[in-house]
């Protein structure tokens, strides 16, 4: 477990770009800033949607961070005003690569997807965040 903790510590030393939400600021690696489009969807559940573009391929919806729902995989809870706790979940999407995708492009897409660990690592530094143990 200490090895993975060291890896997370090393990973979150990389600079990230800010994604503001009403609940907590999220961060995603700076190196993807030009290839990731972020959309916010408000409703009973607040979604931060991540769309990735690699090469000349079509944009792919890779995952959402959801606040206030029960969909996807639970990351933890964020304490907000009035001592309320809001669930934080990650929702992954299935996508297929067409024949036009190169091995490098596929690997790059998977690396972007794995960088959800960066978001989780940065969340873990937030004192109002209680991770699922």
PDB file of C-alpha atoms in Angstrom:
ATOM      1  CA  UNK A   1       0.000   0.000   0.000  1.00  0.00           C
ATOM      2  CA  UNK A   2       2.895   2.393   0.694  1.00  0.00           C
ATOM      3  CA  UNK A   3       4.117   1.942  -2.888  1.00  0.00           C
ATOM      4  CA  UNK A   4       0.769   3.030  -4.332  1.00  0.00           C
ATOM      5  CA  UNK A   5       0.636   5.953  -1.907  1.00  0.00           C
ATOM      6  CA  UNK A   6       4.086   7.038  -3.087  1.00  0.00           C
ATOM      7  CA  UNK A   7       2.908   6.779  -6.685  1.00  0.00           C
ATOM      8  CA  UNK A   8      -0.145   8.945  -5.964  1.00  0.00           C
ATOM      9  CA  UNK A   9       2.044  11.491  -4.162  1.00  0.00           C
ATOM     10  CA  UNK A  10       4.381  11.622  -7.168  1.00  0.00           C
ATOM     11  CA  UNK A  11       1.486  11.849  -9.611  1.00  0.00           C
ATOM     12  CA  UNK A  12      -0.208  14.820  -7.931  1.00  0.00           C
ATOM     13  CA  UNK A  13       3.044  16.781  -7.963  1.00  0.00           C
ATOM     14  CA  UNK A  14       2.378  17.280 -11.692  1.00  0.00           C
ATOM     15  CA  UNK A  15       0.596  20.588 -12.353  1.00  0.00           C
ATOM     16  CA  UNK A  16      -3.093  20.453 -13.099  1.00  0.00           C
ATOM     17  CA  UNK A  17      -5.692  22.796 -14.497  1.00  0.00           C
ATOM     18  CA  UNK A  18      -8.609  24.024 -12.407  1.00  0.00           C
ATOM     19  CA  UNK A  19     -12.211  22.904 -12.919  1.00  0.00           C
ATOM     20  CA  UNK A  20     -14.522  24.847 -10.627  1.00  0.00           C
ATOM     21  CA  UNK A  21     -17.710  23.289  -9.272  1.00  0.00           C
ATOM     22  CA  UNK A  22     -20.165  24.499  -6.615  1.00  0.00           C
ATOM     23  CA  UNK A  23     -18.898  21.709  -4.310  1.00  0.00           C
ATOM     24  CA  UNK A  24     -15.121  21.552  -4.638  1.00  0.00           C
ATOM     25  CA  UNK A  25     -12.441  22.507  -7.149  1.00  0.00           C
ATOM     26  CA  UNK A  26     -11.307  19.607  -9.321  1.00  0.00           C
ATOM     27  CA  UNK A  27      -7.930  19.351 -11.037  1.00  0.00           C
ATOM     28  CA  UNK A  28      -6.896  17.385 -14.124  1.00  0.00           C
ATOM     29  CA  UNK A  29      -3.310  17.132 -15.494  1.00  0.00           C
ATOM     30  CA  UNK A  30      -2.224  20.281 -17.327  1.00  0.00           C
ATOM     31  CA  UNK A  31      -0.722  18.222 -20.172  1.00  0.00           C
ATOM     32  CA  UNK A  32      -4.247  17.319 -21.361  1.00  0.00           C
ATOM     33  CA  UNK A  33      -5.701  20.838 -21.227  1.00  0.00           C
ATOM     34  CA  UNK A  34      -5.845  21.235 -25.031  1.00  0.00           C
ATOM     35  CA  UNK A  35      -7.341  17.770 -25.582  1.00  0.00           C
ATOM     36  CA  UNK A  36     -10.001  17.704 -22.859  1.00  0.00           C
ATOM     37  CA  UNK A  37     -13.295  19.545 -23.030  1.00  0.00           C
ATOM     38  CA  UNK A  38     -15.197  19.861 -19.766  1.00  0.00           C
ATOM     39  CA  UNK A  39     -18.953  20.440 -19.537  1.00  0.00           C
ATOM     40  CA  UNK A  40     -21.045  21.065 -16.457  1.00  0.00           C
ATOM     41  CA  UNK A  41     -24.573  19.658 -16.270  1.00  0.00           C
ATOM     42  CA  UNK A  42     -26.757  20.855 -13.413  1.00  0.00           C
ATOM     43  CA  UNK A  43     -29.822  19.071 -12.121  1.00  0.00           C
ATOM     44  CA  UNK A  44     -30.664  16.894  -9.139  1.00  0.00           C
ATOM     45  CA  UNK A  45     -27.191  15.442  -9.767  1.00  0.00           C
ATOM     46  CA  UNK A  46     -24.373  17.795 -10.794  1.00  0.00           C
ATOM     47  CA  UNK A  47     -22.161  16.268 -13.507  1.00  0.00           C
ATOM     48  CA  UNK A  48     -18.728  17.384 -14.628  1.00  0.00           C
ATOM     49  CA  UNK A  49     -18.328  15.676 -17.992  1.00  0.00           C
ATOM     50  CA  UNK A  50     -14.939  14.970 -19.576  1.00  0.00           C
ATOM     51  CA  UNK A  51     -14.604  14.676 -23.359  1.00  0.00           C
ATOM     52  CA  UNK A  52     -11.267  13.752 -24.955  1.00  0.00           C
ATOM     53  CA  UNK A  53      -9.909  14.377 -28.440  1.00  0.00           C
ATOM     54  CA  UNK A  54      -6.888  12.484 -29.740  1.00  0.00           C
ATOM     55  CA  UNK A  55      -5.422  13.176 -33.169  1.00  0.00           C
ATOM     56  CA  UNK A  56      -8.018  13.669 -35.897  1.00  0.00           C
ATOM     57  CA  UNK A  57     -10.442  11.220 -34.279  1.00  0.00           C
ATOM     58  CA  UNK A  58     -13.916  12.134 -33.050  1.00  0.00           C
ATOM     59  CA  UNK A  59     -14.306  13.411 -29.515  1.00  0.00           C
ATOM     60  CA  UNK A  60     -14.977  10.689 -26.900  1.00  0.00           C
ATOM     61  CA  UNK A  61     -16.965  11.077 -23.654  1.00  0.00           C
ATOM     62  CA  UNK A  62     -14.589   9.324 -21.247  1.00  0.00           C
ATOM     63  CA  UNK A  63     -16.023   9.911 -17.751  1.00  0.00           C
ATOM     64  CA  UNK A  64     -18.051  12.135 -15.433  1.00  0.00           C
ATOM     65  CA  UNK A  65     -17.539  13.220 -11.867  1.00  0.00           C
ATOM     66  CA  UNK A  66     -21.015  13.344 -10.313  1.00  0.00           C
ATOM     67  CA  UNK A  67     -22.051  15.159  -7.142  1.00  0.00           C
ATOM     68  CA  UNK A  68     -25.213  14.122  -5.317  1.00  0.00           C
ATOM     69  CA  UNK A  69     -26.117  10.899  -7.080  1.00  0.00           C
ATOM     70  CA  UNK A  70     -25.686   7.185  -6.663  1.00  0.00           C
ATOM     71  CA  UNK A  71     -24.628   6.351 -10.206  1.00  0.00           C
ATOM     72  CA  UNK A  72     -21.218   4.907 -11.085  1.00  0.00           C
ATOM     73  CA  UNK A  73     -18.479   4.141  -8.569  1.00  0.00           C
ATOM     74  CA  UNK A  74     -18.363   5.967  -5.245  1.00  0.00           C
ATOM     75  CA  UNK A  75     -15.235   8.038  -4.593  1.00  0.00           C
ATOM     76  CA  UNK A  76     -16.354   9.505  -1.266  1.00  0.00           C
ATOM     77  CA  UNK A  77     -18.284  12.402   0.246  1.00  0.00           C
ATOM     78  CA  UNK A  78     -17.664  16.132   0.217  1.00  0.00           C
ATOM     79  CA  UNK A  79     -18.789  18.177   3.202  1.00  0.00           C
ATOM     80  CA  UNK A  80     -20.649  21.322   2.168  1.00  0.00           C
ATOM     81  CA  UNK A  81     -22.522  24.055   4.020  1.00  0.00           C
ATOM     82  CA  UNK A  82     -24.893  23.154   6.888  1.00  0.00           C
ATOM     83  CA  UNK A  83     -22.765  20.059   7.688  1.00  0.00           C
ATOM     84  CA  UNK A  84     -24.296  18.327   4.709  1.00  0.00           C
ATOM     85  CA  UNK A  85     -22.371  15.589   2.901  1.00  0.00           C
ATOM     86  CA  UNK A  86     -22.719  15.153  -0.841  1.00  0.00           C
ATOM     87  CA  UNK A  87     -21.716  11.871  -2.515  1.00  0.00           C
ATOM     88  CA  UNK A  88     -18.974  12.092  -5.155  1.00  0.00           C
ATOM     89  CA  UNK A  89     -19.006   9.390  -7.831  1.00  0.00           C
ATOM     90  CA  UNK A  90     -17.166   8.636 -11.054  1.00  0.00           C
ATOM     91  CA  UNK A  91     -19.143   7.413 -14.050  1.00  0.00           C
ATOM     92  CA  UNK A  92     -17.163   5.664 -16.793  1.00  0.00           C
ATOM     93  CA  UNK A  93     -18.332   5.243 -20.367  1.00  0.00           C
ATOM     94  CA  UNK A  94     -17.693   2.444 -22.824  1.00  0.00           C
ATOM     95  CA  UNK A  95     -16.212   3.508 -26.119  1.00  0.00           C
ATOM     96  CA  UNK A  96     -14.810   1.693 -29.108  1.00  0.00           C
ATOM     97  CA  UNK A  97     -11.846   2.589 -31.243  1.00  0.00           C
ATOM     98  CA  UNK A  98     -12.328   2.555 -34.998  1.00  0.00           C
ATOM     99  CA  UNK A  99      -9.795   1.167 -37.466  1.00  0.00           C
ATOM    100  CA  UNK A 100      -8.390   4.676 -37.970  1.00  0.00           C
ATOM    101  CA  UNK A 101      -7.045   4.801 -34.382  1.00  0.00           C
ATOM    102  CA  UNK A 102      -3.312   4.128 -34.073  1.00  0.00           C
ATOM    103  CA  UNK A 103      -1.834   2.199 -31.151  1.00  0.00           C
ATOM    104  CA  UNK A 104      -0.284   5.431 -29.840  1.00  0.00           C
ATOM    105  CA  UNK A 105      -3.648   7.229 -29.978  1.00  0.00           C
ATOM    106  CA  UNK A 106      -5.380   4.367 -28.153  1.00  0.00           C
ATOM    107  CA  UNK A 107      -2.669   4.382 -25.470  1.00  0.00           C
ATOM    108  CA  UNK A 108      -3.002   8.149 -25.106  1.00  0.00           C
ATOM    109  CA  UNK A 109      -6.776   7.828 -24.611  1.00  0.00           C
ATOM    110  CA  UNK A 110      -6.275   5.168 -21.926  1.00  0.00           C
ATOM    111  CA  UNK A 111      -3.705   7.405 -20.205  1.00  0.00           C
ATOM    112  CA  UNK A 112      -6.262  10.233 -20.112  1.00  0.00           C
ATOM    113  CA  UNK A 113      -8.775   7.809 -18.632  1.00  0.00           C
ATOM    114  CA  UNK A 114      -6.279   6.605 -16.007  1.00  0.00           C
ATOM    115  CA  UNK A 115      -5.675  10.210 -15.007  1.00  0.00           C
ATOM    116  CA  UNK A 116      -8.963  10.098 -13.116  1.00  0.00           C
ATOM    117  CA  UNK A 117      -6.527   8.953 -10.402  1.00  0.00           C
ATOM    118  CA  UNK A 118      -5.071  12.471 -10.540  1.00  0.00           C
ATOM    119  CA  UNK A 119      -8.520  13.928  -9.803  1.00  0.00           C
ATOM    120  CA  UNK A 120      -8.941  11.482  -6.909  1.00  0.00           C
ATOM    121  CA  UNK A 121      -5.455  12.229  -5.588  1.00  0.00           C
ATOM    122  CA  UNK A 122      -6.129  15.959  -5.597  1.00  0.00           C
ATOM    123  CA  UNK A 123      -9.529  15.404  -3.960  1.00  0.00           C
ATOM    124  CA  UNK A 124      -7.839  13.414  -1.199  1.00  0.00           C
ATOM    125  CA  UNK A 125      -5.852  16.549  -0.300  1.00  0.00           C
ATOM    126  CA  UNK A 126      -9.102  18.475   0.246  1.00  0.00           C
ATOM    127  CA  UNK A 127      -9.910  18.491   3.982  1.00  0.00           C
ATOM    128  CA  UNK A 128     -13.683  18.494   3.345  1.00  0.00           C
ATOM    129  CA  UNK A 129     -13.436  15.297   1.263  1.00  0.00           C
ATOM    130  CA  UNK A 130     -13.987  11.941   2.966  1.00  0.00           C
ATOM    131  CA  UNK A 131     -12.801   9.112   0.690  1.00  0.00           C
ATOM    132  CA  UNK A 132     -14.504   5.720   0.578  1.00  0.00           C
ATOM    133  CA  UNK A 133     -12.283   3.498   2.692  1.00  0.00           C
TER     134      UNK A 133
END
